[in-house]
PDB file of C-alpha atoms in Angstrom:
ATOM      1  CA  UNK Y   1     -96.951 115.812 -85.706  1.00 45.00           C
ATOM      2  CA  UNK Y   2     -93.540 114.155 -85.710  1.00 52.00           C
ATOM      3  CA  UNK Y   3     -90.487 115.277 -84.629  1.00 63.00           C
ATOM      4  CA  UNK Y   4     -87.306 114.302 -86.727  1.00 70.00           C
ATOM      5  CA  UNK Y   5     -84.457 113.029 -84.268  1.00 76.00           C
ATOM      6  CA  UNK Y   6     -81.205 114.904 -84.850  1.00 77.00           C
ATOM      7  CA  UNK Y   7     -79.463 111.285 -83.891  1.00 81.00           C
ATOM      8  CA  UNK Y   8     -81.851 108.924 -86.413  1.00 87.00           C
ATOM      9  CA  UNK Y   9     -80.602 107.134 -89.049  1.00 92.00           C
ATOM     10  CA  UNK Y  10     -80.144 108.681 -92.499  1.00 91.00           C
ATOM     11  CA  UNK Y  11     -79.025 107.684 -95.988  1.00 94.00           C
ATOM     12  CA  UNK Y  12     -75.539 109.008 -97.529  1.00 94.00           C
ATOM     13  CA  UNK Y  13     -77.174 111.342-100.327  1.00 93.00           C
ATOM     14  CA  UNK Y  14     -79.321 112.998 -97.602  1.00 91.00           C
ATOM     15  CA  UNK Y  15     -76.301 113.541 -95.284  1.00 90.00           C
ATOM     16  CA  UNK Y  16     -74.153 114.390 -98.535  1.00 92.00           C
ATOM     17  CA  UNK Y  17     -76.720 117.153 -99.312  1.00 92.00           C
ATOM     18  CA  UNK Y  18     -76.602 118.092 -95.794  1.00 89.00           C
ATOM     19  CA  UNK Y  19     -73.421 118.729 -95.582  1.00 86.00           C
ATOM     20  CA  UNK Y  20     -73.170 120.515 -98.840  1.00 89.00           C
ATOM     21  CA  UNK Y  21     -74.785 123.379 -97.196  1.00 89.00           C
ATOM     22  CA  UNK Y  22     -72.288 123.806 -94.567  1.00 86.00           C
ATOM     23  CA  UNK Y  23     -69.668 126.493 -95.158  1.00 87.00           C
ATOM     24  CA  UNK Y  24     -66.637 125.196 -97.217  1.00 90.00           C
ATOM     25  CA  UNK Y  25     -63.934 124.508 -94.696  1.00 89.00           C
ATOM     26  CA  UNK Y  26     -61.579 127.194 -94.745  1.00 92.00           C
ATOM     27  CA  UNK Y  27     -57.577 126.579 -95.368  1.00 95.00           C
ATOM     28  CA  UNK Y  28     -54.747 128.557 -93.539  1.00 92.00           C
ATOM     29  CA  UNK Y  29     -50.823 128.648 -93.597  1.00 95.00           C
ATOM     30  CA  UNK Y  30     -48.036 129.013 -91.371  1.00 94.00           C
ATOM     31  CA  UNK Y  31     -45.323 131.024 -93.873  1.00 92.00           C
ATOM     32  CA  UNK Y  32     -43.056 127.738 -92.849  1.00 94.00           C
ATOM     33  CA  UNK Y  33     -42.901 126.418 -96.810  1.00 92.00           C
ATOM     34  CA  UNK Y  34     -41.748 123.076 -96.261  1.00 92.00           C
ATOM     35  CA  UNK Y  35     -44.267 122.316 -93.518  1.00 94.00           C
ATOM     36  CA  UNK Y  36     -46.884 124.022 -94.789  1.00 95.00           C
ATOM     37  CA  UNK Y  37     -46.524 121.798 -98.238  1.00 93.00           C
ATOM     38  CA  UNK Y  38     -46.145 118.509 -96.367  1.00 94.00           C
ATOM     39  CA  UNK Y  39     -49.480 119.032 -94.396  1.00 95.00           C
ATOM     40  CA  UNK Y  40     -51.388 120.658 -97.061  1.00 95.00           C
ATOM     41  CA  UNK Y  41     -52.171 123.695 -95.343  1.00 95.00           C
ATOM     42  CA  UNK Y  42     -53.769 123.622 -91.601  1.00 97.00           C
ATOM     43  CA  UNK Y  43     -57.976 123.412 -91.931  1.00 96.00           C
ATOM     44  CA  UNK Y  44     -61.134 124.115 -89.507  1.00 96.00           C
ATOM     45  CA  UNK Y  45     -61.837 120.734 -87.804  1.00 96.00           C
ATOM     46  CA  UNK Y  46     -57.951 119.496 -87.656  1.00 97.00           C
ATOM     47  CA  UNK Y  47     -56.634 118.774 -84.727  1.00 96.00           C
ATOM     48  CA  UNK Y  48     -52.596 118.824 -85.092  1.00 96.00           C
ATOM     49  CA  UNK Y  49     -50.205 117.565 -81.771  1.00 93.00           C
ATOM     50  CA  UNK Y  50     -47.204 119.232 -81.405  1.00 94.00           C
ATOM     51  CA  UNK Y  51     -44.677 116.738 -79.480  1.00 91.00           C
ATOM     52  CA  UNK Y  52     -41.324 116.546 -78.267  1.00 89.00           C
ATOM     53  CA  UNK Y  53     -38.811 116.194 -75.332  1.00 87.00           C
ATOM     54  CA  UNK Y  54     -39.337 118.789 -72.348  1.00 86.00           C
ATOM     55  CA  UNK Y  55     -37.491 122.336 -73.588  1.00 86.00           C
ATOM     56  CA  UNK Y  56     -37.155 120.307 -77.376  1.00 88.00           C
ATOM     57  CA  UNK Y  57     -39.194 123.837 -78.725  1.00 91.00           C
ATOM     58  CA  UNK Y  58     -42.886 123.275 -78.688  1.00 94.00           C
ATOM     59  CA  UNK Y  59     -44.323 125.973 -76.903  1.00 95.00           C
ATOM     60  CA  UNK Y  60     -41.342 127.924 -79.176  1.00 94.00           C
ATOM     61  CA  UNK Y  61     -43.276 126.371 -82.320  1.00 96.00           C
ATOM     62  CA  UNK Y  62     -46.446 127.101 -81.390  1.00 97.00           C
ATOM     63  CA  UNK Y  63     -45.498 131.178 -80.420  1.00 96.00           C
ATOM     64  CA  UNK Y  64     -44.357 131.246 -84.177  1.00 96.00           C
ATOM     65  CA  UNK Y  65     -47.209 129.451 -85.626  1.00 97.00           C
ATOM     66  CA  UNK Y  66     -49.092 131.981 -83.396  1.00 97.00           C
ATOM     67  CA  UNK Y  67     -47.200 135.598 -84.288  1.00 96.00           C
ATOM     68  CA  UNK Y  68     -47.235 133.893 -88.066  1.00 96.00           C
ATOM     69  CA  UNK Y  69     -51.270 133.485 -88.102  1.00 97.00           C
ATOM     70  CA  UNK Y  70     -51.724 136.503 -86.412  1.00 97.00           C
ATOM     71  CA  UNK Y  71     -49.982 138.509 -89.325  1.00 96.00           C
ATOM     72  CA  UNK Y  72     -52.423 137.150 -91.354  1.00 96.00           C
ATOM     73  CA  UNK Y  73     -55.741 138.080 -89.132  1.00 97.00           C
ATOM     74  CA  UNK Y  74     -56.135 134.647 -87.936  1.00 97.00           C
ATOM     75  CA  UNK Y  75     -57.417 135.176 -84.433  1.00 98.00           C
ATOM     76  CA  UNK Y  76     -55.431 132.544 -81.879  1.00 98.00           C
ATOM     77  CA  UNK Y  77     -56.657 131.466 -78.396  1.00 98.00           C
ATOM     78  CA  UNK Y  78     -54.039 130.545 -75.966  1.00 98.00           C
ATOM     79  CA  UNK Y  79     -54.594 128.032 -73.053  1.00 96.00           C
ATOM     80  CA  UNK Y  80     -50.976 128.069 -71.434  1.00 94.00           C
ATOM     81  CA  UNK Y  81     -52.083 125.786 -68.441  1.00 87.00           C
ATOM     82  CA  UNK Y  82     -48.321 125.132 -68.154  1.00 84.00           C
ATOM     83  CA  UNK Y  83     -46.121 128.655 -68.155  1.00 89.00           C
ATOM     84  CA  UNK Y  84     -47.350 131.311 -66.017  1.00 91.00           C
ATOM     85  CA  UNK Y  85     -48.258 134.014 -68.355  1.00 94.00           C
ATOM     86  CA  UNK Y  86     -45.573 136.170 -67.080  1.00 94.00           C
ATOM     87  CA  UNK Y  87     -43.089 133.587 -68.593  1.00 93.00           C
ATOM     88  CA  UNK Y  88     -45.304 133.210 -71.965  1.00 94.00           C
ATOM     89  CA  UNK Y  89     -45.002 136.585 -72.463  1.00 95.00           C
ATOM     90  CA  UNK Y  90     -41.337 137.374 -71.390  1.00 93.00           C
ATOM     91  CA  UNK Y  91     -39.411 134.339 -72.451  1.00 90.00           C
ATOM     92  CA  UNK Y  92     -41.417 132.768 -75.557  1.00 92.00           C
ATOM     93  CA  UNK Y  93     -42.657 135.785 -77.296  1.00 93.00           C
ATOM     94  CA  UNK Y  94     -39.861 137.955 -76.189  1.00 89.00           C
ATOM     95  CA  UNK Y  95     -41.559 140.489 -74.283  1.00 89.00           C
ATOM     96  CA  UNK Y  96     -43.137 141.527 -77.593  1.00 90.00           C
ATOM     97  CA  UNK Y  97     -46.722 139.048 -77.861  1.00 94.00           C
ATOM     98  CA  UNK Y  98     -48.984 139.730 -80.848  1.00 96.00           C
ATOM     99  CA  UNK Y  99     -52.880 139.896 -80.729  1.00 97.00           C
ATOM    100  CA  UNK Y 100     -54.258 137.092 -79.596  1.00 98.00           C
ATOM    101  CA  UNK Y 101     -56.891 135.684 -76.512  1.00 98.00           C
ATOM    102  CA  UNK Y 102     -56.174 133.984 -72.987  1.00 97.00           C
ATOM    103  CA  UNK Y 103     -58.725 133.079 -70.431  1.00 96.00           C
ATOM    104  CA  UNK Y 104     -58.164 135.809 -67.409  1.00 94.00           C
ATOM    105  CA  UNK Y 105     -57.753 133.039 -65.191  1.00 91.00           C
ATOM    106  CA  UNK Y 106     -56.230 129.936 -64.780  1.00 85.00           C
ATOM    107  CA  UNK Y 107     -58.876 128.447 -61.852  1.00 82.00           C
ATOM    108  CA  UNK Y 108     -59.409 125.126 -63.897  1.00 85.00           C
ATOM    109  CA  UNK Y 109     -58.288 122.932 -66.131  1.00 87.00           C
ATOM    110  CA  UNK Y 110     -61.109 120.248 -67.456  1.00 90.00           C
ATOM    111  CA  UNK Y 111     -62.306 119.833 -70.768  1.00 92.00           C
ATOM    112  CA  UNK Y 112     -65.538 121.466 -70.299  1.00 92.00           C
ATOM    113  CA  UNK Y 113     -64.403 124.203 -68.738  1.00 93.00           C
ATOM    114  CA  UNK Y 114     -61.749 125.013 -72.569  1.00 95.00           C
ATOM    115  CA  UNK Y 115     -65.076 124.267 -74.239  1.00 96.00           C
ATOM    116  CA  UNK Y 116     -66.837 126.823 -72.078  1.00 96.00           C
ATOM    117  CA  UNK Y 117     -63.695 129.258 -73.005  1.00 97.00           C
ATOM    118  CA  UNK Y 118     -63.735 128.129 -77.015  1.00 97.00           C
ATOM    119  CA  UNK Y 119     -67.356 128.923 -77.218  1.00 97.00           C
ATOM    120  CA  UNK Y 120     -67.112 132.074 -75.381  1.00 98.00           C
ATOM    121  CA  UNK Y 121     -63.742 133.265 -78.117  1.00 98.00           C
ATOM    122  CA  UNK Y 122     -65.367 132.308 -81.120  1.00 98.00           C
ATOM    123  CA  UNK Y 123     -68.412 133.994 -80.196  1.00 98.00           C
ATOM    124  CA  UNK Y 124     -66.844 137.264 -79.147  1.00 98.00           C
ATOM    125  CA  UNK Y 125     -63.644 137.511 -81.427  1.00 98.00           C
ATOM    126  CA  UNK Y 126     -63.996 134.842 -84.606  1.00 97.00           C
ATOM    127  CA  UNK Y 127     -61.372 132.584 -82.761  1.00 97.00           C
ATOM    128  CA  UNK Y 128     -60.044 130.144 -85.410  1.00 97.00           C
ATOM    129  CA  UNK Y 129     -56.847 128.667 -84.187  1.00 98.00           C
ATOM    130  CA  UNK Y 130     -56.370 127.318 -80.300  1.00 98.00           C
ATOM    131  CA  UNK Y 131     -53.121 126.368 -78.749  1.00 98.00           C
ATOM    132  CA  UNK Y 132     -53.416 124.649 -75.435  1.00 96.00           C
ATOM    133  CA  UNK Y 133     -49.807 123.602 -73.929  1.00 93.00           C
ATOM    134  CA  UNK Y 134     -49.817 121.178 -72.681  1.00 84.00           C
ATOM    135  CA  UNK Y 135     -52.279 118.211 -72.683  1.00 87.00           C
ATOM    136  CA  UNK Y 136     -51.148 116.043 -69.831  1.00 81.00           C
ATOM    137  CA  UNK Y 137     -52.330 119.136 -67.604  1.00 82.00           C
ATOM    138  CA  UNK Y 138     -55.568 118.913 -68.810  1.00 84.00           C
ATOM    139  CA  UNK Y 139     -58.348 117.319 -66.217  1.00 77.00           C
ATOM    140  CA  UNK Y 140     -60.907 116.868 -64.548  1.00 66.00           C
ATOM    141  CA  UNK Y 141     -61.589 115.873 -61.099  1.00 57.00           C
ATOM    142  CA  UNK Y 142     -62.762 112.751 -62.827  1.00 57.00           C
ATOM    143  CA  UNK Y 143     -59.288 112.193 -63.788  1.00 54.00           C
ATOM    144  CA  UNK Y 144     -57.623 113.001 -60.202  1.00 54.00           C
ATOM    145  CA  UNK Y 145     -59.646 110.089 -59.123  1.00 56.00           C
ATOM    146  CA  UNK Y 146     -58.798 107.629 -61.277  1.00 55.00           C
ATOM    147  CA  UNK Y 147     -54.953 109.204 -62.460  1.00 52.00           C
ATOM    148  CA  UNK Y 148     -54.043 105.711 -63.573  1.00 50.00           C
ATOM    149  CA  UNK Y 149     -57.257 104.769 -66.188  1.00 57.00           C
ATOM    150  CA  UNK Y 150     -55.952 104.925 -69.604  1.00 61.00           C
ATOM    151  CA  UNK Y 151     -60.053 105.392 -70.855  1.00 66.00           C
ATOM    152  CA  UNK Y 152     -60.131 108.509 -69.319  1.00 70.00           C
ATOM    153  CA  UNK Y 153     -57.133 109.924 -71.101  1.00 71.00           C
ATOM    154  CA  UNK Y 154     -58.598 108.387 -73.887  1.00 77.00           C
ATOM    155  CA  UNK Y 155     -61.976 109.928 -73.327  1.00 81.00           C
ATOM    156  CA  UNK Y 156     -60.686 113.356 -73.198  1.00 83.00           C
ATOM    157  CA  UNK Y 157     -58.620 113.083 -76.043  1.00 86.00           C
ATOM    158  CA  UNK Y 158     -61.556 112.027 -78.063  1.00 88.00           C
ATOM    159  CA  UNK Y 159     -63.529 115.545 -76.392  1.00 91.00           C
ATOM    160  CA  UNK Y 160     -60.786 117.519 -77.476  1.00 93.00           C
ATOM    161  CA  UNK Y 161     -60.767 115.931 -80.993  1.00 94.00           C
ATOM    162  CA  UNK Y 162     -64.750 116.775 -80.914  1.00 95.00           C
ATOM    163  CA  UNK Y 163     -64.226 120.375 -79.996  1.00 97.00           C
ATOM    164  CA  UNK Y 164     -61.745 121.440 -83.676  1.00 97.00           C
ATOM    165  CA  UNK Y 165     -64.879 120.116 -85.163  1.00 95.00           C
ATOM    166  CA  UNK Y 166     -67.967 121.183 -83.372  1.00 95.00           C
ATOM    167  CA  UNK Y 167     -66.438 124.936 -83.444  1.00 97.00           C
ATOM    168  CA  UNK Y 168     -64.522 125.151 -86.794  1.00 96.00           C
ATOM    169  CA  UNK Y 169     -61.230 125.806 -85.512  1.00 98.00           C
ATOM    170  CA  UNK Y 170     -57.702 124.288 -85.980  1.00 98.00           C
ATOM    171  CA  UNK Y 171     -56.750 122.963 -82.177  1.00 98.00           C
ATOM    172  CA  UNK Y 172     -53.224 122.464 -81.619  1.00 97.00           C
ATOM    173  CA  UNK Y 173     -52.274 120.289 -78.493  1.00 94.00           C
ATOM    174  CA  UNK Y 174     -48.873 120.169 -77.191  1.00 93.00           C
ATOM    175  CA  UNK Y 175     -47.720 116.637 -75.558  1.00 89.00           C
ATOM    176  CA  UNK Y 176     -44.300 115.180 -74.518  1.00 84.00           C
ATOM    177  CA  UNK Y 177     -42.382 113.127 -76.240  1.00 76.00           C
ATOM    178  CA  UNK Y 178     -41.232 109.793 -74.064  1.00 65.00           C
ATOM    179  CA  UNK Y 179     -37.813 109.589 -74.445  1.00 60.00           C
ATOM    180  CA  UNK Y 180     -37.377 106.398 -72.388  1.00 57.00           C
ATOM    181  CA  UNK Y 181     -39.271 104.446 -74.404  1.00 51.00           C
ATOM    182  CA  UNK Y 182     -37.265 104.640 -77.971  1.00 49.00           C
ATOM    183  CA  UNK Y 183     -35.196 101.959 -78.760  1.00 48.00           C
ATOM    184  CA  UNK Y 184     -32.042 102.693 -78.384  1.00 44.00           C
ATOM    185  CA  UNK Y 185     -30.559 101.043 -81.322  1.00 42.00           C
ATOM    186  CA  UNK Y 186     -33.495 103.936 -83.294  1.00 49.00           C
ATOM    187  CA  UNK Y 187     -32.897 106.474 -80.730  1.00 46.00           C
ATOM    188  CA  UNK Y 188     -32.784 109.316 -83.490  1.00 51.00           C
ATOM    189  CA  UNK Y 189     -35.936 108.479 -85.339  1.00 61.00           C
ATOM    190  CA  UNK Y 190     -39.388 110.035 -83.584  1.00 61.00           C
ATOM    191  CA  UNK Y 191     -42.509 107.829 -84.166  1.00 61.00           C
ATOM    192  CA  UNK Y 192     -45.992 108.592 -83.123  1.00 60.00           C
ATOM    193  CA  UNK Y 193     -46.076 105.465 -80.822  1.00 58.00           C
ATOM    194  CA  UNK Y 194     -43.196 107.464 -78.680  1.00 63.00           C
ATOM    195  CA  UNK Y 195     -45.770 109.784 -77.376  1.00 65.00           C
ATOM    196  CA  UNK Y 196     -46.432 110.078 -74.016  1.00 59.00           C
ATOM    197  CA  UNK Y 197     -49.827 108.890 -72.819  1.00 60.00           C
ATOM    198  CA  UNK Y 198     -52.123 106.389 -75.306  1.00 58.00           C
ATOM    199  CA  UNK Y 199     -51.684 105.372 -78.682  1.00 63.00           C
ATOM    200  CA  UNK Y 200     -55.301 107.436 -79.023  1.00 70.00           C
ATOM    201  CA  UNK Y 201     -53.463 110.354 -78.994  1.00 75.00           C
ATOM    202  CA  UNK Y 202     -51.562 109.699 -82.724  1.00 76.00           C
ATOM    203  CA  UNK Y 203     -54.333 108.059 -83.981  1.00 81.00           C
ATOM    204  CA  UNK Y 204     -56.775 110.560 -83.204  1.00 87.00           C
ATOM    205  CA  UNK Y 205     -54.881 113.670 -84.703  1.00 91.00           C
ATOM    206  CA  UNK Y 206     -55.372 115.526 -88.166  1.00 94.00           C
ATOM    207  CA  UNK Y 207     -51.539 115.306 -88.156  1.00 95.00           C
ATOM    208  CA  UNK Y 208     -48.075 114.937 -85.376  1.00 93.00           C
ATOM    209  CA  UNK Y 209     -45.628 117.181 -85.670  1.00 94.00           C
ATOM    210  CA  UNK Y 210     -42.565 116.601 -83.588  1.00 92.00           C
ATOM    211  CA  UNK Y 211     -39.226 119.079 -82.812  1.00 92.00           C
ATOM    212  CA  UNK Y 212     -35.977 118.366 -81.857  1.00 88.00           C
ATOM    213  CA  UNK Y 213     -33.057 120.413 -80.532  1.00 85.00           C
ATOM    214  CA  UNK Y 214     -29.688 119.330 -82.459  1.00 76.00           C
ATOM    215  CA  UNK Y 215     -27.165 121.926 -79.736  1.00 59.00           C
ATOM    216  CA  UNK Y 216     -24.782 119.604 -78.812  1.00 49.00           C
ATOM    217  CA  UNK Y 217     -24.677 116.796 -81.606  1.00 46.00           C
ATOM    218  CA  UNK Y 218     -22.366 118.521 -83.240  1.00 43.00           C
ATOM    219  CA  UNK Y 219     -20.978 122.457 -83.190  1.00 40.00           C
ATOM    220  CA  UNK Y 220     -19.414 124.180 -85.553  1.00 38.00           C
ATOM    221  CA  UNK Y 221     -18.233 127.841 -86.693  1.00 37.00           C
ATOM    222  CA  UNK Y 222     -21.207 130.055 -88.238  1.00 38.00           C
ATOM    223  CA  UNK Y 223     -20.609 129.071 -91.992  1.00 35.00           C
ATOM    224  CA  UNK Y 224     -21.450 131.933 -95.246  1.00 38.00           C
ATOM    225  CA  UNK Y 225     -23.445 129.896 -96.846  1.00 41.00           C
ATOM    226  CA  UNK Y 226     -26.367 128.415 -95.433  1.00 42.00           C
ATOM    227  CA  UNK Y 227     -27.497 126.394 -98.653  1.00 45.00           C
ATOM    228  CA  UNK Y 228     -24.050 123.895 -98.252  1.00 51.00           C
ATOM    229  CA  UNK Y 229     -24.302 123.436 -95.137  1.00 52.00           C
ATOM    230  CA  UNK Y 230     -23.490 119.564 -94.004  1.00 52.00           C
ATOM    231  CA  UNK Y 231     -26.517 117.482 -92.399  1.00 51.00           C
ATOM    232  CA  UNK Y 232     -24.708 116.819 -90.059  1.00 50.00           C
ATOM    233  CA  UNK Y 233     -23.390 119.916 -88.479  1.00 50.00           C
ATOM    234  CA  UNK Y 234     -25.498 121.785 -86.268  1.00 51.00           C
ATOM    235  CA  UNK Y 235     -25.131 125.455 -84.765  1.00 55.00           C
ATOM    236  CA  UNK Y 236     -27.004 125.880 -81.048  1.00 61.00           C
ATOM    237  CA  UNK Y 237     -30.068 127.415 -82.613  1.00 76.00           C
ATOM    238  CA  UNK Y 238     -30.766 124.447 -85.045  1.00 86.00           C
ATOM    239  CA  UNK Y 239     -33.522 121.664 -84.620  1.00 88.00           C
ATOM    240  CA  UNK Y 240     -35.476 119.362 -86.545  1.00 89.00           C
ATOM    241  CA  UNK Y 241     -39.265 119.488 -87.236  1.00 92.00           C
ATOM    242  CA  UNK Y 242     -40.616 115.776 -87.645  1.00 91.00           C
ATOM    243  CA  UNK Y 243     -44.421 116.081 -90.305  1.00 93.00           C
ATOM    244  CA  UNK Y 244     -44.488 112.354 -88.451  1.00 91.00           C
ATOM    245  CA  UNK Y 245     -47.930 111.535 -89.244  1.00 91.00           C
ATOM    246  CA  UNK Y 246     -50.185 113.682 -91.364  1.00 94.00           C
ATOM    247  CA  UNK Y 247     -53.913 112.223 -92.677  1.00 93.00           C
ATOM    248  CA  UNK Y 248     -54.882 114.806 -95.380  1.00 94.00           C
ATOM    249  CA  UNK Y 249     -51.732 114.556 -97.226  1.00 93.00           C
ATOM    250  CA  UNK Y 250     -50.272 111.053 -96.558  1.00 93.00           C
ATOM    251  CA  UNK Y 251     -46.489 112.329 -95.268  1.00 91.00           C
ATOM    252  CA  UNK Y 252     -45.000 110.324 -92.699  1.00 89.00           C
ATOM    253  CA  UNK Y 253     -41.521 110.642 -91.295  1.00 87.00           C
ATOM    254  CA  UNK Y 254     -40.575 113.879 -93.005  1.00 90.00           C
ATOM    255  CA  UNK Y 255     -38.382 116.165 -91.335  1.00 89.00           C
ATOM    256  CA  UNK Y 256     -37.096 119.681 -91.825  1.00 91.00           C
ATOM    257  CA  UNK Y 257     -34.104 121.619 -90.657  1.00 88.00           C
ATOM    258  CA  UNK Y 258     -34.686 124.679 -89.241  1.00 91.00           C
ATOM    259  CA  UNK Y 259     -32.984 127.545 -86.682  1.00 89.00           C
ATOM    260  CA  UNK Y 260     -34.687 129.654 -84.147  1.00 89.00           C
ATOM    261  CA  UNK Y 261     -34.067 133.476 -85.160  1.00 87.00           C
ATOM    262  CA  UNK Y 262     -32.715 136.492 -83.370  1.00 83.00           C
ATOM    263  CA  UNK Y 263     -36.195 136.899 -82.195  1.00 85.00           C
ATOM    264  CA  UNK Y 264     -37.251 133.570 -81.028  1.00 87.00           C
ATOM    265  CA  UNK Y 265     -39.144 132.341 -83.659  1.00 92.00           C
ATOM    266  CA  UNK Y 266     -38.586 128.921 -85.892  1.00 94.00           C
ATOM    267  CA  UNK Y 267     -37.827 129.387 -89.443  1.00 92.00           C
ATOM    268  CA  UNK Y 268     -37.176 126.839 -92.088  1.00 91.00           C
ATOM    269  CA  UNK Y 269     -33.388 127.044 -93.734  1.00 84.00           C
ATOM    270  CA  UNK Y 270     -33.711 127.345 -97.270  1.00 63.00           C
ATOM    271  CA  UNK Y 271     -34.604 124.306 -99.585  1.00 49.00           C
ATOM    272  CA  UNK Y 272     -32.670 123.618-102.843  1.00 40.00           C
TER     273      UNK Y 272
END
C-alpha cells in the first residue's frame, strides 16, 4: 500500500478543496482608522515590517499596536532582542505593560530558536500577533560566519516570512531605515528600497510601514484646533506613518499624521 507524499504534485481543484477546509483566516485591527483602512485590516499569515531611522518610533508603534490588540484579547508575543526588558517596560510602555508573552531569557537569537518560542506561545496561550525588534539582531552562528553573505539575510528573511504562515499569526519585524542611502534631492520621501539590509526584505512583506519624527522641522505654539492645523507645522510629539507598500490592499506611499499621547502611545490626528 502506497503512501501519498505530502510534497507530490497536485492539481489546483484538489489543492483548492484542500484549502477550503482550513479555518478562514481571521482579520484584526489596530483602533488607528486611517491605517487600519489603508491595509485592510492586519490577517494570520501577514508578515508587516515596521521601519524607520534609529529612535524615528518603531518600537513606540509597535507598544501601541501591542496595548491596542491586547484590549481586544489578541494575545501578543514580544521578542525585544534589542532593549533590555527593564527599558521595554519602563520607557516604552511607561512602567504600565499590558498582558502579553516574552521568552524568560534572552540566551539566543537564531531563527529556530523564535520558532521554538512561537510554537511553544501558541500552544500554551493562543499567541496570534508577534513583535520581534529588531531584525538585524536576529542570527545564527551561521550568520556570524559569513556576516557579509547577502543569501543568508535573505534566507532568514524568507524563514521568518514562513513562520506568520506555518503558525497563523500576524509577525511584525522591526528594521532600520538607511538614511544614507536616500537621495538627497528626495530626502523626505521613504521608499521600501531605503531599507536596510536586501531588497528581500520589502518584497517579501504582507505590507511596510515606515515612521518618522517631524520635532525639529518646524515648531510651533500648541494650536485649539487640531482639524486646521497647517501640514507643515509640527509640535515635538508629531510624526508621520508611511502605509509604503501594502499587497492586500494595493496602497503605496500613503502617509498619516499622527502625535504620540500623554501616555506614550501613537494616535492618528483626526481626518476631515
Amino acid at each position: 500500500m502506497s503512501t501519498l507524499s505530502p510534497d507530490r504534485i497536485v492539481s489546483s481543484k484538489e489543492l483548492a478543496d484542500e484549502l477550503s477546509k482550513l479555518p478562514p483566516q481571521k482579520f484584526f485591527k489596530s483602533g488607528l482608522e486611517g491605517l487600519d483602512t489603508l491595509l485592510k485590516g492586519f490577517a494570520e499569515g501577514d508578515f508587516i515590517v515596521v521601519a524607520g531611522e534609529q529612535k524615528s518610533g518603531k518600537t513606540t508603534l509597535c507598544a501601541t499596536l501591542t496595548r491596542r490588540f491586547t484590549q481586544q484579547d489578541i494575545p501578543c508575543l514580544w521578542f525585544s532582542v534589542e532593549l533590555p526588558y527593564q527599558e521595554l517596560f519602563d520607557q516604552v510602555f511607561r512602567g504600565d505593560p499590558p498582558l502579553f508573552y516574552l521568552p524568560r531569557t534572552r540566551d539566543e537569537k537564531s531563527v529556530q530558536w523564535i520558532e521554538k518560542k512561537i510554537k511553544e506561545a501558541v500552544e500554551k496561550f493562543g499567541i496570534k500577533v508577534v513583535f520581534i525588534d529588531h531584525l538585524g539582531l536576529v542570527r545564527d552562528e551561521k550568520t556570524f560566519l559569513q556576516r557579509n553573505s547577502i543569501d543568508i539575510i535573505d534566507e532568514r528573511i524568507a524563514q521568518l516570512r514562513e513562520l506568520a504562515l506555518k503558525y497563523r499569526i500576524c509577525l511584525f519585524g522591526v528594521s532600520e531605515y538607511n538614511k544614507e542611502s536616500i537621495n538627497k534631492a528626495d530626502k523626505t520621501e521613504m521608499k521600501t528600497g531605503n531599507l536596510r539590509g536586501t531588497a528581500r526584505l520589502g518584497y517579501t512583506a504582507s505590507a511596510v510601514i515606515g515612521i518618522e519624527r517631524l520635532a525639529g522641522v518646524k515648531t510651533a505654539r500648541v494650536w485649539q484646533d487640531i482639524k486646521n492645523q497647517p501640514e507643515d507645522i509640527f509640535l515635538k510629539t508629531d510624526m508621520w506613518i508611511y502605509v509604503l507598500d501594502c499587497r492586500r490592499s494595493g496602497a503605496r506611499k500613503i502617509k498619516i499624521k499622527c502625535y504620540q499621547n500623554d501616555m506614550g502611545d501613537i494616535c492618528e490626528y483626526e481626518m476631515v
